[in-house]
Amino acid sequence: MHIQILTVGKLKERYLVDGIAEYVKRLGPYAKMQMIEVPDEKAPENMSPAEEQQVRDREGARLLAALRPDVYVVALAIDGEMWTSEQLASSLDKLATYGRSQVAFVIGGSLGLSSELLRRADMRLSFGRMTLPHQLMRLVLVEQIYRAMRINRGEPYHK
């Protein structure tokens, strides 16, 4: 399986970089992982709704440009489906079984994902109704992908 994680902005926090690197290393026997970062837009605190939309659209265009046409796209969105780790594992297993072994998880910037990117997504996945920093979400996502791979192989990590 080939898994991409597409994100907005550069990850700077050392503890997150180290944590993600550890899980990517652990995923080596299970899947090929690729992390793609696209530049973020400046987003001052007091933007109008129209300015916020422009930021999402520009970031979304960059994310869309990084997606191959044949990739299965999972958009991380607060209004997406909430799954257990076992459901994520089952979904990844089914995708691989039915020839959809190219999967891209997309994490938006601080203002979320563009409507165009959400339309392109094959599914929306939520890790809960709470807002998490998009930088932290990268670590949580890669850990859950690793957990899913272990579950699919019947290995004991998911307890």
JSON list of C-alpha atoms in Angstrom, two decimals:
[
{"chain": "A", "resi": 1, "resn": "MET", "atom": "CA", "xyz": [0.00, 0.00, 0.00]},
{"chain": "A", "resi": 2, "resn": "HIS", "atom": "CA", "xyz": [1.20, 3.52, -0.78]},
{"chain": "A", "resi": 3, "resn": "ILE", "atom": "CA", "xyz": [-0.04, 6.16, 1.63]},
{"chain": "A", "resi": 4, "resn": "GLN", "atom": "CA", "xyz": [0.42, 9.89, 1.28]},
{"chain": "A", "resi": 5, "resn": "ILE", "atom": "CA", "xyz": [-0.27, 12.45, 3.95]},
{"chain": "A", "resi": 6, "resn": "LEU", "atom": "CA", "xyz": [-0.77, 15.87, 2.39]},
{"chain": "A", "resi": 7, "resn": "THR", "atom": "CA", "xyz": [-0.68, 18.83, 4.72]},
{"chain": "A", "resi": 8, "resn": "VAL", "atom": "CA", "xyz": [-0.63, 22.60, 4.70]},
{"chain": "A", "resi": 9, "resn": "GLY", "atom": "CA", "xyz": [2.36, 24.34, 6.21]},
{"chain": "A", "resi": 10, "resn": "LYS", "atom": "CA", "xyz": [5.78, 23.25, 7.39]},
{"chain": "A", "resi": 11, "resn": "LEU", "atom": "CA", "xyz": [6.06, 21.29, 10.60]},
{"chain": "A", "resi": 12, "resn": "LYS", "atom": "CA", "xyz": [8.51, 23.04, 12.90]},
{"chain": "A", "resi": 13, "resn": "GLU", "atom": "CA", "xyz": [8.03, 21.55, 16.37]},
{"chain": "A", "resi": 14, "resn": "ARG", "atom": "CA", "xyz": [10.87, 19.08, 16.99]},
{"chain": "A", "resi": 15, "resn": "TYR", "atom": "CA", "xyz": [8.81, 16.76, 19.19]},
{"chain": "A", "resi": 16, "resn": "LEU", "atom": "CA", "xyz": [6.18, 16.37, 16.45]},
{"chain": "A", "resi": 17, "resn": "VAL", "atom": "CA", "xyz": [8.80, 15.89, 13.73]},
{"chain": "A", "resi": 18, "resn": "ASP", "atom": "CA", "xyz": [10.50, 13.20, 15.83]},
{"chain": "A", "resi": 19, "resn": "GLY", "atom": "CA", "xyz": [7.21, 11.45, 16.67]},
{"chain": "A", "resi": 20, "resn": "ILE", "atom": "CA", "xyz": [6.10, 11.36, 13.05]},
{"chain": "A", "resi": 21, "resn": "ALA", "atom": "CA", "xyz": [9.52, 10.12, 11.90]},
{"chain": "A", "resi": 22, "resn": "GLU", "atom": "CA", "xyz": [9.32, 7.27, 14.42]},
{"chain": "A", "resi": 23, "resn": "TYR", "atom": "CA", "xyz": [5.91, 6.09, 13.16]},
{"chain": "A", "resi": 24, "resn": "VAL", "atom": "CA", "xyz": [6.92, 6.47, 9.51]},
{"chain": "A", "resi": 25, "resn": "LYS", "atom": "CA", "xyz": [9.94, 4.25, 10.28]},
{"chain": "A", "resi": 26, "resn": "ARG", "atom": "CA", "xyz": [7.71, 1.70, 12.01]},
{"chain": "A", "resi": 27, "resn": "LEU", "atom": "CA", "xyz": [5.38, 1.71, 9.00]},
{"chain": "A", "resi": 28, "resn": "GLY", "atom": "CA", "xyz": [8.20, 0.68, 6.65]},
{"chain": "A", "resi": 29, "resn": "PRO", "atom": "CA", "xyz": [7.35, -3.05, 6.62]},
{"chain": "A", "resi": 30, "resn": "TYR", "atom": "CA", "xyz": [3.65, -2.34, 6.04]},
{"chain": "A", "resi": 31, "resn": "ALA", "atom": "CA", "xyz": [3.34, 0.53, 3.60]},
{"chain": "A", "resi": 32, "resn": "LYS", "atom": "CA", "xyz": [5.23, 3.12, 1.64]},
{"chain": "A", "resi": 33, "resn": "MET", "atom": "CA", "xyz": [4.65, 6.50, 3.33]},
{"chain": "A", "resi": 34, "resn": "GLN", "atom": "CA", "xyz": [5.06, 9.90, 1.74]},
{"chain": "A", "resi": 35, "resn": "MET", "atom": "CA", "xyz": [4.58, 13.21, 3.55]},
{"chain": "A", "resi": 36, "resn": "ILE", "atom": "CA", "xyz": [3.84, 16.19, 1.31]},
{"chain": "A", "resi": 37, "resn": "GLU", "atom": "CA", "xyz": [3.71, 19.72, 2.71]},
{"chain": "A", "resi": 38, "resn": "VAL", "atom": "CA", "xyz": [2.32, 22.57, 0.66]},
{"chain": "A", "resi": 39, "resn": "PRO", "atom": "CA", "xyz": [2.92, 26.20, 1.62]},
{"chain": "A", "resi": 40, "resn": "ASP", "atom": "CA", "xyz": [0.36, 27.84, 3.87]},
{"chain": "A", "resi": 41, "resn": "GLU", "atom": "CA", "xyz": [-1.15, 31.28, 3.42]},
{"chain": "A", "resi": 42, "resn": "LYS", "atom": "CA", "xyz": [-0.84, 34.11, 5.90]},
{"chain": "A", "resi": 43, "resn": "ALA", "atom": "CA", "xyz": [-4.00, 34.09, 8.00]},
{"chain": "A", "resi": 44, "resn": "PRO", "atom": "CA", "xyz": [-4.22, 37.04, 10.40]},
{"chain": "A", "resi": 45, "resn": "GLU", "atom": "CA", "xyz": [-6.70, 36.75, 13.28]},
{"chain": "A", "resi": 46, "resn": "ASN", "atom": "CA", "xyz": [-9.13, 39.42, 12.07]},
{"chain": "A", "resi": 47, "resn": "MET", "atom": "CA", "xyz": [-9.88, 38.24, 8.53]},
{"chain": "A", "resi": 48, "resn": "SER", "atom": "CA", "xyz": [-13.30, 38.58, 6.97]},
{"chain": "A", "resi": 49, "resn": "PRO", "atom": "CA", "xyz": [-15.18, 35.43, 5.94]},
{"chain": "A", "resi": 50, "resn": "ALA", "atom": "CA", "xyz": [-14.36, 36.23, 2.30]},
{"chain": "A", "resi": 51, "resn": "GLU", "atom": "CA", "xyz": [-10.64, 36.50, 3.10]},
{"chain": "A", "resi": 52, "resn": "GLU", "atom": "CA", "xyz": [-10.79, 33.21, 5.01]},
{"chain": "A", "resi": 53, "resn": "GLN", "atom": "CA", "xyz": [-12.40, 31.58, 1.97]},
{"chain": "A", "resi": 54, "resn": "GLN", "atom": "CA", "xyz": [-9.61, 32.92, -0.25]},
{"chain": "A", "resi": 55, "resn": "VAL", "atom": "CA", "xyz": [-7.00, 31.38, 2.07]},
{"chain": "A", "resi": 56, "resn": "ARG", "atom": "CA", "xyz": [-8.77, 28.01, 2.04]},
{"chain": "A", "resi": 57, "resn": "ASP", "atom": "CA", "xyz": [-9.11, 28.16, -1.76]},
{"chain": "A", "resi": 58, "resn": "ARG", "atom": "CA", "xyz": [-5.41, 28.95, -2.32]},
{"chain": "A", "resi": 59, "resn": "GLU", "atom": "CA", "xyz": [-4.26, 26.24, 0.06]},
{"chain": "A", "resi": 60, "resn": "GLY", "atom": "CA", "xyz": [-6.81, 23.84, -1.43]},
{"chain": "A", "resi": 61, "resn": "ALA", "atom": "CA", "xyz": [-5.52, 24.49, -4.96]},
{"chain": "A", "resi": 62, "resn": "ARG", "atom": "CA", "xyz": [-2.01, 23.56, -3.81]},
{"chain": "A", "resi": 63, "resn": "LEU", "atom": "CA", "xyz": [-3.27, 20.37, -2.17]},
{"chain": "A", "resi": 64, "resn": "LEU", "atom": "CA", "xyz": [-5.30, 19.41, -5.23]},
{"chain": "A", "resi": 65, "resn": "ALA", "atom": "CA", "xyz": [-2.28, 19.96, -7.49]},
{"chain": "A", "resi": 66, "resn": "ALA", "atom": "CA", "xyz": [-0.33, 17.44, -5.37]},
{"chain": "A", "resi": 67, "resn": "LEU", "atom": "CA", "xyz": [-2.99, 14.71, -5.74]},
{"chain": "A", "resi": 68, "resn": "ARG", "atom": "CA", "xyz": [-2.77, 12.15, -8.52]},
{"chain": "A", "resi": 69, "resn": "PRO", "atom": "CA", "xyz": [-6.07, 11.57, -10.34]},
{"chain": "A", "resi": 70, "resn": "ASP", "atom": "CA", "xyz": [-6.24, 7.86, -9.39]},
{"chain": "A", "resi": 71, "resn": "VAL", "atom": "CA", "xyz": [-5.58, 8.27, -5.66]},
{"chain": "A", "resi": 72, "resn": "TYR", "atom": "CA", "xyz": [-8.29, 7.55, -3.09]},
{"chain": "A", "resi": 73, "resn": "VAL", "atom": "CA", "xyz": [-8.65, 10.76, -1.06]},
{"chain": "A", "resi": 74, "resn": "VAL", "atom": "CA", "xyz": [-9.56, 10.85, 2.63]},
{"chain": "A", "resi": 75, "resn": "ALA", "atom": "CA", "xyz": [-10.14, 14.42, 3.82]},
{"chain": "A", "resi": 76, "resn": "LEU", "atom": "CA", "xyz": [-9.76, 14.98, 7.54]},
{"chain": "A", "resi": 77, "resn": "ALA", "atom": "CA", "xyz": [-12.72, 17.17, 8.44]},
{"chain": "A", "resi": 78, "resn": "ILE", "atom": "CA", "xyz": [-14.51, 17.85, 11.69]},
{"chain": "A", "resi": 79, "resn": "ASP", "atom": "CA", "xyz": [-17.84, 16.98, 10.01]},
{"chain": "A", "resi": 80, "resn": "GLY", "atom": "CA", "xyz": [-16.55, 13.64, 8.69]},
{"chain": "A", "resi": 81, "resn": "GLU", "atom": "CA", "xyz": [-17.37, 10.12, 9.81]},
{"chain": "A", "resi": 82, "resn": "MET", "atom": "CA", "xyz": [-15.98, 9.10, 13.19]},
{"chain": "A", "resi": 83, "resn": "TRP", "atom": "CA", "xyz": [-14.41, 5.65, 13.12]},
{"chain": "A", "resi": 84, "resn": "THR", "atom": "CA", "xyz": [-12.75, 3.34, 15.56]},
{"chain": "A", "resi": 85, "resn": "SER", "atom": "CA", "xyz": [-9.18, 2.21, 14.91]},
{"chain": "A", "resi": 86, "resn": "GLU", "atom": "CA", "xyz": [-10.59, -1.15, 13.82]},
{"chain": "A", "resi": 87, "resn": "GLN", "atom": "CA", "xyz": [-12.87, 0.55, 11.27]},
{"chain": "A", "resi": 88, "resn": "LEU", "atom": "CA", "xyz": [-9.92, 2.48, 9.83]},
{"chain": "A", "resi": 89, "resn": "ALA", "atom": "CA", "xyz": [-7.98, -0.79, 9.60]},
{"chain": "A", "resi": 90, "resn": "SER", "atom": "CA", "xyz": [-10.86, -2.52, 7.86]},
{"chain": "A", "resi": 91, "resn": "SER", "atom": "CA", "xyz": [-11.28, 0.35, 5.40]},
{"chain": "A", "resi": 92, "resn": "LEU", "atom": "CA", "xyz": [-7.57, 0.36, 4.48]},
{"chain": "A", "resi": 93, "resn": "ASP", "atom": "CA", "xyz": [-7.66, -3.42, 4.09]},
{"chain": "A", "resi": 94, "resn": "LYS", "atom": "CA", "xyz": [-10.68, -3.26, 1.77]},
{"chain": "A", "resi": 95, "resn": "LEU", "atom": "CA", "xyz": [-9.10, -0.49, -0.32]},
{"chain": "A", "resi": 96, "resn": "ALA", "atom": "CA", "xyz": [-5.96, -2.59, -0.81]},
{"chain": "A", "resi": 97, "resn": "THR", "atom": "CA", "xyz": [-7.98, -5.73, -1.57]},
{"chain": "A", "resi": 98, "resn": "TYR", "atom": "CA", "xyz": [-10.03, -4.00, -4.25]},
{"chain": "A", "resi": 99, "resn": "GLY", "atom": "CA", "xyz": [-7.15, -2.33, -6.05]},
{"chain": "A", "resi": 100, "resn": "ARG", "atom": "CA", "xyz": [-7.21, 1.08, -4.37]},
{"chain": "A", "resi": 101, "resn": "SER", "atom": "CA", "xyz": [-3.77, 0.83, -2.80]},
{"chain": "A", "resi": 102, "resn": "GLN", "atom": "CA", "xyz": [-2.95, 4.50, -3.45]},
{"chain": "A", "resi": 103, "resn": "VAL", "atom": "CA", "xyz": [-4.48, 6.48, -0.56]},
{"chain": "A", "resi": 104, "resn": "ALA", "atom": "CA", "xyz": [-3.99, 10.12, 0.34]},
{"chain": "A", "resi": 105, "resn": "PHE", "atom": "CA", "xyz": [-5.03, 11.59, 3.68]},
{"chain": "A", "resi": 106, "resn": "VAL", "atom": "CA", "xyz": [-5.40, 15.36, 3.48]},
{"chain": "A", "resi": 107, "resn": "ILE", "atom": "CA", "xyz": [-5.07, 17.72, 6.45]},
{"chain": "A", "resi": 108, "resn": "GLY", "atom": "CA", "xyz": [-5.97, 21.35, 5.87]},
{"chain": "A", "resi": 109, "resn": "GLY", "atom": "CA", "xyz": [-4.45, 24.45, 7.38]},
{"chain": "A", "resi": 110, "resn": "SER", "atom": "CA", "xyz": [-5.68, 26.39, 10.37]},
{"chain": "A", "resi": 111, "resn": "LEU", "atom": "CA", "xyz": [-8.86, 27.42, 8.53]},
{"chain": "A", "resi": 112, "resn": "GLY", "atom": "CA", "xyz": [-9.70, 23.95, 7.24]},
{"chain": "A", "resi": 113, "resn": "LEU", "atom": "CA", "xyz": [-10.10, 22.57, 3.73]},
{"chain": "A", "resi": 114, "resn": "SER", "atom": "CA", "xyz": [-11.50, 24.23, 0.63]},
{"chain": "A", "resi": 115, "resn": "SER", "atom": "CA", "xyz": [-14.91, 23.20, -0.66]},
{"chain": "A", "resi": 116, "resn": "GLU", "atom": "CA", "xyz": [-13.28, 22.10, -3.93]},
{"chain": "A", "resi": 117, "resn": "LEU", "atom": "CA", "xyz": [-10.97, 19.71, -2.09]},
{"chain": "A", "resi": 118, "resn": "LEU", "atom": "CA", "xyz": [-13.86, 18.37, -0.02]},
{"chain": "A", "resi": 119, "resn": "ARG", "atom": "CA", "xyz": [-15.75, 17.67, -3.25]},
{"chain": "A", "resi": 120, "resn": "ARG", "atom": "CA", "xyz": [-12.70, 15.79, -4.62]},
{"chain": "A", "resi": 121, "resn": "ALA", "atom": "CA", "xyz": [-12.48, 13.63, -1.49]},
{"chain": "A", "resi": 122, "resn": "ASP", "atom": "CA", "xyz": [-13.77, 10.08, -1.65]},
{"chain": "A", "resi": 123, "resn": "MET", "atom": "CA", "xyz": [-14.59, 10.27, 2.04]},
{"chain": "A", "resi": 124, "resn": "ARG", "atom": "CA", "xyz": [-14.37, 12.56, 5.05]},
{"chain": "A", "resi": 125, "resn": "LEU", "atom": "CA", "xyz": [-12.90, 11.29, 8.28]},
{"chain": "A", "resi": 126, "resn": "SER", "atom": "CA", "xyz": [-13.16, 12.98, 11.66]},
{"chain": "A", "resi": 127, "resn": "PHE", "atom": "CA", "xyz": [-11.07, 12.25, 14.72]},
{"chain": "A", "resi": 128, "resn": "GLY", "atom": "CA", "xyz": [-13.72, 13.85, 16.90]},
{"chain": "A", "resi": 129, "resn": "ARG", "atom": "CA", "xyz": [-15.69, 17.02, 17.23]},
{"chain": "A", "resi": 130, "resn": "MET", "atom": "CA", "xyz": [-12.92, 18.85, 19.06]},
{"chain": "A", "resi": 131, "resn": "THR", "atom": "CA", "xyz": [-10.61, 21.05, 17.04]},
{"chain": "A", "resi": 132, "resn": "LEU", "atom": "CA", "xyz": [-7.02, 19.81, 17.06]},
{"chain": "A", "resi": 133, "resn": "PRO", "atom": "CA", "xyz": [-4.02, 21.76, 15.81]},
{"chain": "A", "resi": 134, "resn": "HIS", "atom": "CA", "xyz": [-3.31, 20.59, 12.27]},
{"chain": "A", "resi": 135, "resn": "GLN", "atom": "CA", "xyz": [0.34, 20.00, 13.20]},
{"chain": "A", "resi": 136, "resn": "LEU", "atom": "CA", "xyz": [-0.65, 17.62, 16.02]},
{"chain": "A", "resi": 137, "resn": "MET", "atom": "CA", "xyz": [-3.16, 15.92, 13.72]},
{"chain": "A", "resi": 138, "resn": "ARG", "atom": "CA", "xyz": [-0.29, 14.71, 11.55]},
{"chain": "A", "resi": 139, "resn": "LEU", "atom": "CA", "xyz": [1.17, 12.75, 14.45]},
{"chain": "A", "resi": 140, "resn": "VAL", "atom": "CA", "xyz": [-2.21, 11.36, 15.52]},
{"chain": "A", "resi": 141, "resn": "LEU", "atom": "CA", "xyz": [-2.98, 10.30, 11.93]},
{"chain": "A", "resi": 142, "resn": "VAL", "atom": "CA", "xyz": [0.32, 8.53, 11.28]},
{"chain": "A", "resi": 143, "resn": "GLU", "atom": "CA", "xyz": [0.00, 6.70, 14.62]},
{"chain": "A", "resi": 144, "resn": "GLN", "atom": "CA", "xyz": [-3.51, 5.54, 13.68]},
{"chain": "A", "resi": 145, "resn": "ILE", "atom": "CA", "xyz": [-2.32, 4.35, 10.26]},
{"chain": "A", "resi": 146, "resn": "TYR", "atom": "CA", "xyz": [0.42, 2.35, 12.00]},
{"chain": "A", "resi": 147, "resn": "ARG", "atom": "CA", "xyz": [-2.13, 0.96, 14.45]},
{"chain": "A", "resi": 148, "resn": "ALA", "atom": "CA", "xyz": [-4.41, 0.00, 11.54]},
{"chain": "A", "resi": 149, "resn": "MET", "atom": "CA", "xyz": [-1.62, -1.88, 9.80]},
{"chain": "A", "resi": 150, "resn": "ARG", "atom": "CA", "xyz": [-0.84, -3.81, 13.00]},
{"chain": "A", "resi": 151, "resn": "ILE", "atom": "CA", "xyz": [-4.52, -4.64, 13.47]},
{"chain": "A", "resi": 152, "resn": "ASN", "atom": "CA", "xyz": [-4.74, -5.93, 9.88]},
{"chain": "A", "resi": 153, "resn": "ARG", "atom": "CA", "xyz": [-1.81, -8.27, 10.48]},
{"chain": "A", "resi": 154, "resn": "GLY", "atom": "CA", "xyz": [-3.24, -9.52, 13.75]},
{"chain": "A", "resi": 155, "resn": "GLU", "atom": "CA", "xyz": [-0.37, -8.01, 15.72]},
{"chain": "A", "resi": 156, "resn": "PRO", "atom": "CA", "xyz": [-0.93, -6.96, 19.35]},
{"chain": "A", "resi": 157, "resn": "TYR", "atom": "CA", "xyz": [-0.28, -3.21, 19.13]},
{"chain": "A", "resi": 158, "resn": "HIS", "atom": "CA", "xyz": [-3.93, -2.12, 19.18]},
{"chain": "A", "resi": 159, "resn": "LYS", "atom": "CA", "xyz": [-4.71, -3.23, 22.73]}
]
